[in-house]
Short mmCIF file of C-alpha atoms in Angstrom, two decimals:
data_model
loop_
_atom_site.label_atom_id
_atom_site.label_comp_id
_atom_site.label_asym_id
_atom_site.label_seq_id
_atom_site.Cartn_x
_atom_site.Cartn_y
_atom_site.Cartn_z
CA UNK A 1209 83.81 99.99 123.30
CA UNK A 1210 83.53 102.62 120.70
CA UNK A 1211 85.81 104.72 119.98
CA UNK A 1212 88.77 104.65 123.12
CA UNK A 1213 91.11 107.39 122.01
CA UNK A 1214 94.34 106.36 123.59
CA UNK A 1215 95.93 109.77 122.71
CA UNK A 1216 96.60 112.25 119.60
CA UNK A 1217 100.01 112.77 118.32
CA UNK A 1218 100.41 115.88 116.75
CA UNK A 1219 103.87 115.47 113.81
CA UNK A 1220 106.87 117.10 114.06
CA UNK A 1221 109.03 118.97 111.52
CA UNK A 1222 112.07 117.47 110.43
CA UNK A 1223 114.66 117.84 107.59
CA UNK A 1224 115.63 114.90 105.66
CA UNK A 1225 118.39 115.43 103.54
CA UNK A 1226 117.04 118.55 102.54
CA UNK A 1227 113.25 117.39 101.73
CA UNK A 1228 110.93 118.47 104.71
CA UNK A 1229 109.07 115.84 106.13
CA UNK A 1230 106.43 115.68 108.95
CA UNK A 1231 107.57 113.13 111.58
CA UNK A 1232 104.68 111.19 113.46
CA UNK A 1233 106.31 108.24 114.93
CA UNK A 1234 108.17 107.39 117.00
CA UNK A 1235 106.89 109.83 119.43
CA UNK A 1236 108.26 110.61 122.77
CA UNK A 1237 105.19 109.25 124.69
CA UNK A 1238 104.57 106.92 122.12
CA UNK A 1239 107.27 104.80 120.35
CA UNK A 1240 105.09 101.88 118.26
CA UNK A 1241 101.10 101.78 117.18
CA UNK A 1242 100.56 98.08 116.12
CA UNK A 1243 104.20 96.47 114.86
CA UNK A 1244 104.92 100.24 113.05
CA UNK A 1245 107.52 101.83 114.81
CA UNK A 1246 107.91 104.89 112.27
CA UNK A 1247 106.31 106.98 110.03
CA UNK A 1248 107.51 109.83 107.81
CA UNK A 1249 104.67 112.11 105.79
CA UNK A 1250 107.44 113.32 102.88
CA UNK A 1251 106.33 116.56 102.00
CA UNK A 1252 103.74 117.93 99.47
CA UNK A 1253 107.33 119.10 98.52
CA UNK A 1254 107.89 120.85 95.53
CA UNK A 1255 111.77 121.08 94.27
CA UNK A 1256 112.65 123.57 91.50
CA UNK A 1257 114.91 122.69 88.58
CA UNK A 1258 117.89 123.40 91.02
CA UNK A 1259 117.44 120.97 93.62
CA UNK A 1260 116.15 117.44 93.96
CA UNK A 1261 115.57 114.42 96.69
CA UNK A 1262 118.82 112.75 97.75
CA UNK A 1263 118.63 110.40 100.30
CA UNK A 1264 122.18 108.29 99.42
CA UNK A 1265 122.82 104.61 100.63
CA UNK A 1266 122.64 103.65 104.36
CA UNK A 1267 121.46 100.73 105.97
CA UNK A 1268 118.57 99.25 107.21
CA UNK A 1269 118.14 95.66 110.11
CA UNK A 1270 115.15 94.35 111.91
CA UNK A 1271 112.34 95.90 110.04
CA UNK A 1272 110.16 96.25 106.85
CA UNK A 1273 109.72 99.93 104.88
CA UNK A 1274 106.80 100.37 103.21
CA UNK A 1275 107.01 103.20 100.82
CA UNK A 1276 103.76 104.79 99.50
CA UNK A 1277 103.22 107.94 97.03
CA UNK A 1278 100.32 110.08 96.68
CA UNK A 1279 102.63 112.79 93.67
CA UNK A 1280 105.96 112.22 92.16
CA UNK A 1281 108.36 109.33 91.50
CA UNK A 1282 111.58 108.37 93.33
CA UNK A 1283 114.00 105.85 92.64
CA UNK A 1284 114.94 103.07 94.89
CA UNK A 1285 117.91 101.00 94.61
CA UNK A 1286 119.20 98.48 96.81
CA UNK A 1287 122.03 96.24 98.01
CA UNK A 1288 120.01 92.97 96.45
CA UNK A 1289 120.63 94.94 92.98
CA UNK A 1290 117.18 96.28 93.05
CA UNK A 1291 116.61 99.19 90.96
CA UNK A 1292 112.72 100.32 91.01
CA UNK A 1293 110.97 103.73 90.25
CA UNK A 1294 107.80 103.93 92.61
CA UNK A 1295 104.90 106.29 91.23
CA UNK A 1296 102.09 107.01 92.89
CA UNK A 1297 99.96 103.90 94.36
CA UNK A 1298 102.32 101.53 94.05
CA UNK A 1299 104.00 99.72 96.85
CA UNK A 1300 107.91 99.62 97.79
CA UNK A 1301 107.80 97.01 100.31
CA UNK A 1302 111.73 96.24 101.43
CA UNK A 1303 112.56 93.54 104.45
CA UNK A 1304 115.94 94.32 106.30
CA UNK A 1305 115.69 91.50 108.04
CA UNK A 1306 119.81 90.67 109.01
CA UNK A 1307 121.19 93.45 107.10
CA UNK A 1308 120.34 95.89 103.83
CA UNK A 1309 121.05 99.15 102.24
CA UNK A 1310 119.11 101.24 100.06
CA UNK A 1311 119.30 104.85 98.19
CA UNK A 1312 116.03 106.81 97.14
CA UNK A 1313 116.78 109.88 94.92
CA UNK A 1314 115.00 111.90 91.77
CA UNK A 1315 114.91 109.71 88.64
CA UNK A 1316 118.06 110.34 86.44
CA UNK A 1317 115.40 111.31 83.60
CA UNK A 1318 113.45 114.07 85.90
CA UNK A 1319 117.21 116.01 86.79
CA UNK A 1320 117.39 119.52 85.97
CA UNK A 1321 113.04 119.55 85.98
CA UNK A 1322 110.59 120.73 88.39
CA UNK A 1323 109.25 117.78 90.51
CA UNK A 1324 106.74 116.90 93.48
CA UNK A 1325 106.61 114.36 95.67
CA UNK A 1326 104.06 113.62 98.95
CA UNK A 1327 103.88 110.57 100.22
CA UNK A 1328 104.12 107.96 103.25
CA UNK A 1329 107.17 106.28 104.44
CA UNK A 1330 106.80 103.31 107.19
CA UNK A 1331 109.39 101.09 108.83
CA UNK A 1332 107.12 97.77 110.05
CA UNK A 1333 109.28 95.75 112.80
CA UNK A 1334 109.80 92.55 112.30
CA UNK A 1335 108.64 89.93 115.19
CA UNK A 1336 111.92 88.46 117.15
CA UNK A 1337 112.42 85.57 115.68
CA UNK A 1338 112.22 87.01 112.42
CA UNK A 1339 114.85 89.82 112.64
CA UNK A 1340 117.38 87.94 110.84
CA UNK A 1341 115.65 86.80 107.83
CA UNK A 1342 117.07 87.01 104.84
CA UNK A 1343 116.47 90.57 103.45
CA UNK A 1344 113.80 91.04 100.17
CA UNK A 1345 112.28 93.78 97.77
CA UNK A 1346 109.25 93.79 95.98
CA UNK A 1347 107.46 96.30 94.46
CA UNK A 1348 103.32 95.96 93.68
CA UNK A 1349 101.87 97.82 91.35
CA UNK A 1350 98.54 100.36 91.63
CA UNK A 1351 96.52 97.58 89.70
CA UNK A 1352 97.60 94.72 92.45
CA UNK A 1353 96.64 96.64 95.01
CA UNK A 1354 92.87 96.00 96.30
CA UNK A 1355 90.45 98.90 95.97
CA UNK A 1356 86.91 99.53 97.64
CA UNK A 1357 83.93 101.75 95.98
CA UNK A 1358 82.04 102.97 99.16
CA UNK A 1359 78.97 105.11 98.52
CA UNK A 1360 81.46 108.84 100.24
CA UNK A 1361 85.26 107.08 99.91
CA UNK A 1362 87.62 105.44 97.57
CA UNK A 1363 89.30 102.84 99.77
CA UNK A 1364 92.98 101.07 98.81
CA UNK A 1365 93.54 98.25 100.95
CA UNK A 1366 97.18 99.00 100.81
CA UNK A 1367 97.96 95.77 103.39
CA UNK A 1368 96.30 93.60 105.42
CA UNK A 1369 92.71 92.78 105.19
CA UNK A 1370 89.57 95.17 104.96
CA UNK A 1371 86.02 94.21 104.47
CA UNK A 1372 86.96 91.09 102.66
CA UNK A 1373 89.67 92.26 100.64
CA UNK A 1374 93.37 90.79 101.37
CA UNK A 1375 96.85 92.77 100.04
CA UNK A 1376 99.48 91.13 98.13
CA UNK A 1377 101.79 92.55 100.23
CA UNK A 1378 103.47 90.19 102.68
CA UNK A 1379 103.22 90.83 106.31
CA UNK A 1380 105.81 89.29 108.73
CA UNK A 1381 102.91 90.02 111.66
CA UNK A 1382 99.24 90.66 111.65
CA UNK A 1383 98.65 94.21 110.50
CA UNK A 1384 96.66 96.83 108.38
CA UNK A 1385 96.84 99.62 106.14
CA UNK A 1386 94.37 101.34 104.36
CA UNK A 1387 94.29 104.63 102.34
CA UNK A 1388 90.76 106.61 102.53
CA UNK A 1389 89.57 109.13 99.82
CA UNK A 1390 86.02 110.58 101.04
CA UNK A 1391 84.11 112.08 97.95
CA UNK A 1392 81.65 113.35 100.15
CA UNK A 1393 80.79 112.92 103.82
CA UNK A 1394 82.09 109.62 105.20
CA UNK A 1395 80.86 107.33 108.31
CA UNK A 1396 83.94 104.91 108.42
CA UNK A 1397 83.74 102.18 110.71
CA UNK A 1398 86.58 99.68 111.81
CA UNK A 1399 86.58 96.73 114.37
CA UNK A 1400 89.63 96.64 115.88
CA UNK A 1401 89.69 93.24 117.41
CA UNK A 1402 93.16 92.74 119.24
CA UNK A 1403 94.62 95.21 116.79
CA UNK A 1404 95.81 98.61 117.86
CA UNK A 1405 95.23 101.29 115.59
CA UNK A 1406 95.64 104.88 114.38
CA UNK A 1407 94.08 107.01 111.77
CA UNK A 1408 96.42 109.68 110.56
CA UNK A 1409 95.11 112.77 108.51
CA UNK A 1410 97.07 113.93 105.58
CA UNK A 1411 94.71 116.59 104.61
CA UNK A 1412 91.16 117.53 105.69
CA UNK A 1413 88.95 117.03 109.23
CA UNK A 1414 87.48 114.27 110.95
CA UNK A 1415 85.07 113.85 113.73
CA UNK A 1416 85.60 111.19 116.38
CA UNK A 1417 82.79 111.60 119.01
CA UNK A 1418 82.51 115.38 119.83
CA UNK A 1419 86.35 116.10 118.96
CA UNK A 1420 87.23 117.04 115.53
CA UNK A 1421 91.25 116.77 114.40
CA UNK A 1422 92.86 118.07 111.11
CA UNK A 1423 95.77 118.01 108.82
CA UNK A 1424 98.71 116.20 110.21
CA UNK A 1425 97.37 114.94 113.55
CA UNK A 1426 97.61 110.90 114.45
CA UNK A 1427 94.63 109.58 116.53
CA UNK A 1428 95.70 106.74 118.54
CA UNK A 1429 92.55 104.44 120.02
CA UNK A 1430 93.19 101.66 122.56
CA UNK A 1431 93.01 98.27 121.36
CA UNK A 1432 90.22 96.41 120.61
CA UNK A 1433 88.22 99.83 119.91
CA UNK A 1434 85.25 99.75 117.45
CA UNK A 1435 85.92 102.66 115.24
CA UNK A 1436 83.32 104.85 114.25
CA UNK A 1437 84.62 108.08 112.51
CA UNK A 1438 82.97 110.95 110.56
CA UNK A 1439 85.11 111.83 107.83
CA UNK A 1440 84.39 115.38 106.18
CA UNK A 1441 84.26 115.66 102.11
CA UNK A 1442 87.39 116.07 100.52
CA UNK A 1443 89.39 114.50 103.39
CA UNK A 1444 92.40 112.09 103.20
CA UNK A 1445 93.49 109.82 106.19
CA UNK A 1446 95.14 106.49 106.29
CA UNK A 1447 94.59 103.99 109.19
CA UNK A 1448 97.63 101.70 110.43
CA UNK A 1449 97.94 98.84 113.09
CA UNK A 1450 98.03 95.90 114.07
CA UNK A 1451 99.03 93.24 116.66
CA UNK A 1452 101.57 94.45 119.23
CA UNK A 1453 105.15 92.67 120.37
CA UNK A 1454 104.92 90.86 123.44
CA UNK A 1455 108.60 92.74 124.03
CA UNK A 1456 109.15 96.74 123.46
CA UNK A 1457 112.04 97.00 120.13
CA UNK A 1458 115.08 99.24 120.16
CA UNK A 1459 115.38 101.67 117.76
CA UNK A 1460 118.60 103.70 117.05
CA UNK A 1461 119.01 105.21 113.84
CA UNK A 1462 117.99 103.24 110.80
CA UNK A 1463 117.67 99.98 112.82
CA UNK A 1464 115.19 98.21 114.71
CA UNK A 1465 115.88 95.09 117.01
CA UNK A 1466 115.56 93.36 119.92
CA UNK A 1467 119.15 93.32 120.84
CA UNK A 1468 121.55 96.62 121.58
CA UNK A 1469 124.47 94.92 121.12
CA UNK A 1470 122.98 93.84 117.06
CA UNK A 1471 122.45 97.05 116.26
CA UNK A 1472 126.04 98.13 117.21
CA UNK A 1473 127.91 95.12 115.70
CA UNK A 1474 125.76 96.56 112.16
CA UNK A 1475 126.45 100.17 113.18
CA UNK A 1476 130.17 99.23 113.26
CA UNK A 1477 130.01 97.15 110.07
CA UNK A 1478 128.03 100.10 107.87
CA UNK A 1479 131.41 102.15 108.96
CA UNK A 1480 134.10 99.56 108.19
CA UNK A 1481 132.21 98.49 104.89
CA UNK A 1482 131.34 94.94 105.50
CA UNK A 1483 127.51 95.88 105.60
CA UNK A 1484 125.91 94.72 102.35
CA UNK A 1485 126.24 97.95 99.92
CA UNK A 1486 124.13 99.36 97.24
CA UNK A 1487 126.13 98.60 94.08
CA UNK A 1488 128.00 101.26 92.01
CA UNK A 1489 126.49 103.93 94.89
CA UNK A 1490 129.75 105.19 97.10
CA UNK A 1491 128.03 108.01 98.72
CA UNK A 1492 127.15 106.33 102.05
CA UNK A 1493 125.32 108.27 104.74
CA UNK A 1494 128.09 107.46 107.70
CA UNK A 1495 126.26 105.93 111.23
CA UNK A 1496 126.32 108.19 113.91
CA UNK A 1497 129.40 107.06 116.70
CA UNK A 1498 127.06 107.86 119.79
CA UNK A 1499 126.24 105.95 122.36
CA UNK A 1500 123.09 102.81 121.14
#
């Protein structure tokens, strides 16, 4: 079956920490595509010599973030010690697994400058018997990262396989994500096997069938669709999926798991303190005391 469009999400606007963001997932009517269960497109923001991003520490469990920039630099640190400055077309890939915390700001040498940053932000979920690995951080850089010369696109095969290429990134689950340049008119084509998958369009139009979509909308196709999509010149989309959990995942806040009662016991210990803490970093985003 060609093309099986499952539905379209269109983002929402959300403020996060005082950077706007577009939110596509979760989504009301649909929480997960594949094992991603969240997706934040940060900005283009621009922030004048006044202002910058501040996103202090708070805590992560029972999922990966994948952190991907198009403009800008942010710094990451972590509660592993991890301090890394991500620029554009590297990878920030970060496993929670049991328990971690992280910070993302502007770089201490970019304060008091004008700065941009656009981007993708992901949190991957991490299979059930996997939710309480031991947590990791590892950035890849824009040369690591596998890159396809089609004849209309400049491919990055961010992670995950495409067309023979394989990502350095590790996966805790079969998945895919690929960023798509087309330089001119594009026919891109995708078997989707048992995957489920999305294409989501950061800036441009594409044609699936009859139905053309533009900036900001997520096109969600049924699995095991054979993708066949006319991308227009100029256009930027990413596609995302992959294998989906037997079992639907929780998510409250910043954590993903199987379990309700995990996710308070770690809501309870980010408030006491006992969650692992980003060193020298003592501005904690506090967890919300609602009901998980």
């Amino acid at each position: 079956m060609i093309n099986q469009v499952q539905l379209v999400i269109e983002s929402r606007s959300k403020d996060l920490m005082g950077m706007p963001v577009s939110r596509v997932l979760p989504w009301s009517k649909k929480r997960m595509v594949g094992p991603f269960i969240f997706l934040d497109h940060m900005g283009p923001v621009h922030f004048d010599s006044e202002h910058k991003m501040t996103v202090n520490p708070h805590p992560h469990m029972g999922l990966s973030t994948l952190t991907y920039l198009f403009k800008g630099h942010i710094h990451h640190r972590d509660s592993l010690g991890s301090s890394q400055i991500i620029v554009p077309g590297e990878v920030n890939w970060m496993t929670a697994g049991r328990g971690i915390s992280h910070s993302e700001k502007t770089p201490q040498n970019e304060l008091g400058q004008e700065t941009d940053v656009h981007g993708l932000q992901f949190w991957v979920a991490l299979p059930d018997h996997l939710e309480d690995i031991e947590p990791s951080f590892f950035n890849f850089k824009n040369t690591q990262i596998p890159k396809l010369y089609k004849e209309g696109a400049e491919i990055d095969v961010v992670v995950g396989e495409f067309h023979g290429e394989v990502s350095p990134v590790k996966a805790y689950s079969p998945l895919v994500f690929v960023n798509i340049r087309a330089t001119s008119d594009y026919t891109f084509e995708y078997e989707s096997r048992s995957f489920e998958v999305a294409l989501y369009l950061i800036e441009g139009s594409v044609q699936v069938g009859d139905v053309t979509y533009t900036n900001h909308e997520m096109i969600v196709f049924e699995p095991g669709s054979d993708i066949e999509v006319n991308i227009s010149a100029g256009s930027h989309c990413v596609l995302i999926g992959g294998e989906t959990f037997p079992k639907p995942k929780f998510i409250w806040w910043n954590f993903v798991s199987s379990s309700k009662e995990k996710m308070a016991i770690a809501r309870d210990d980010w408030n006491s303190k006992k969650f692992p803490q980003v060193p020298g970093d003592t501005d904690n985003i506090p967890a919300p005391l609602d009901k998980i």
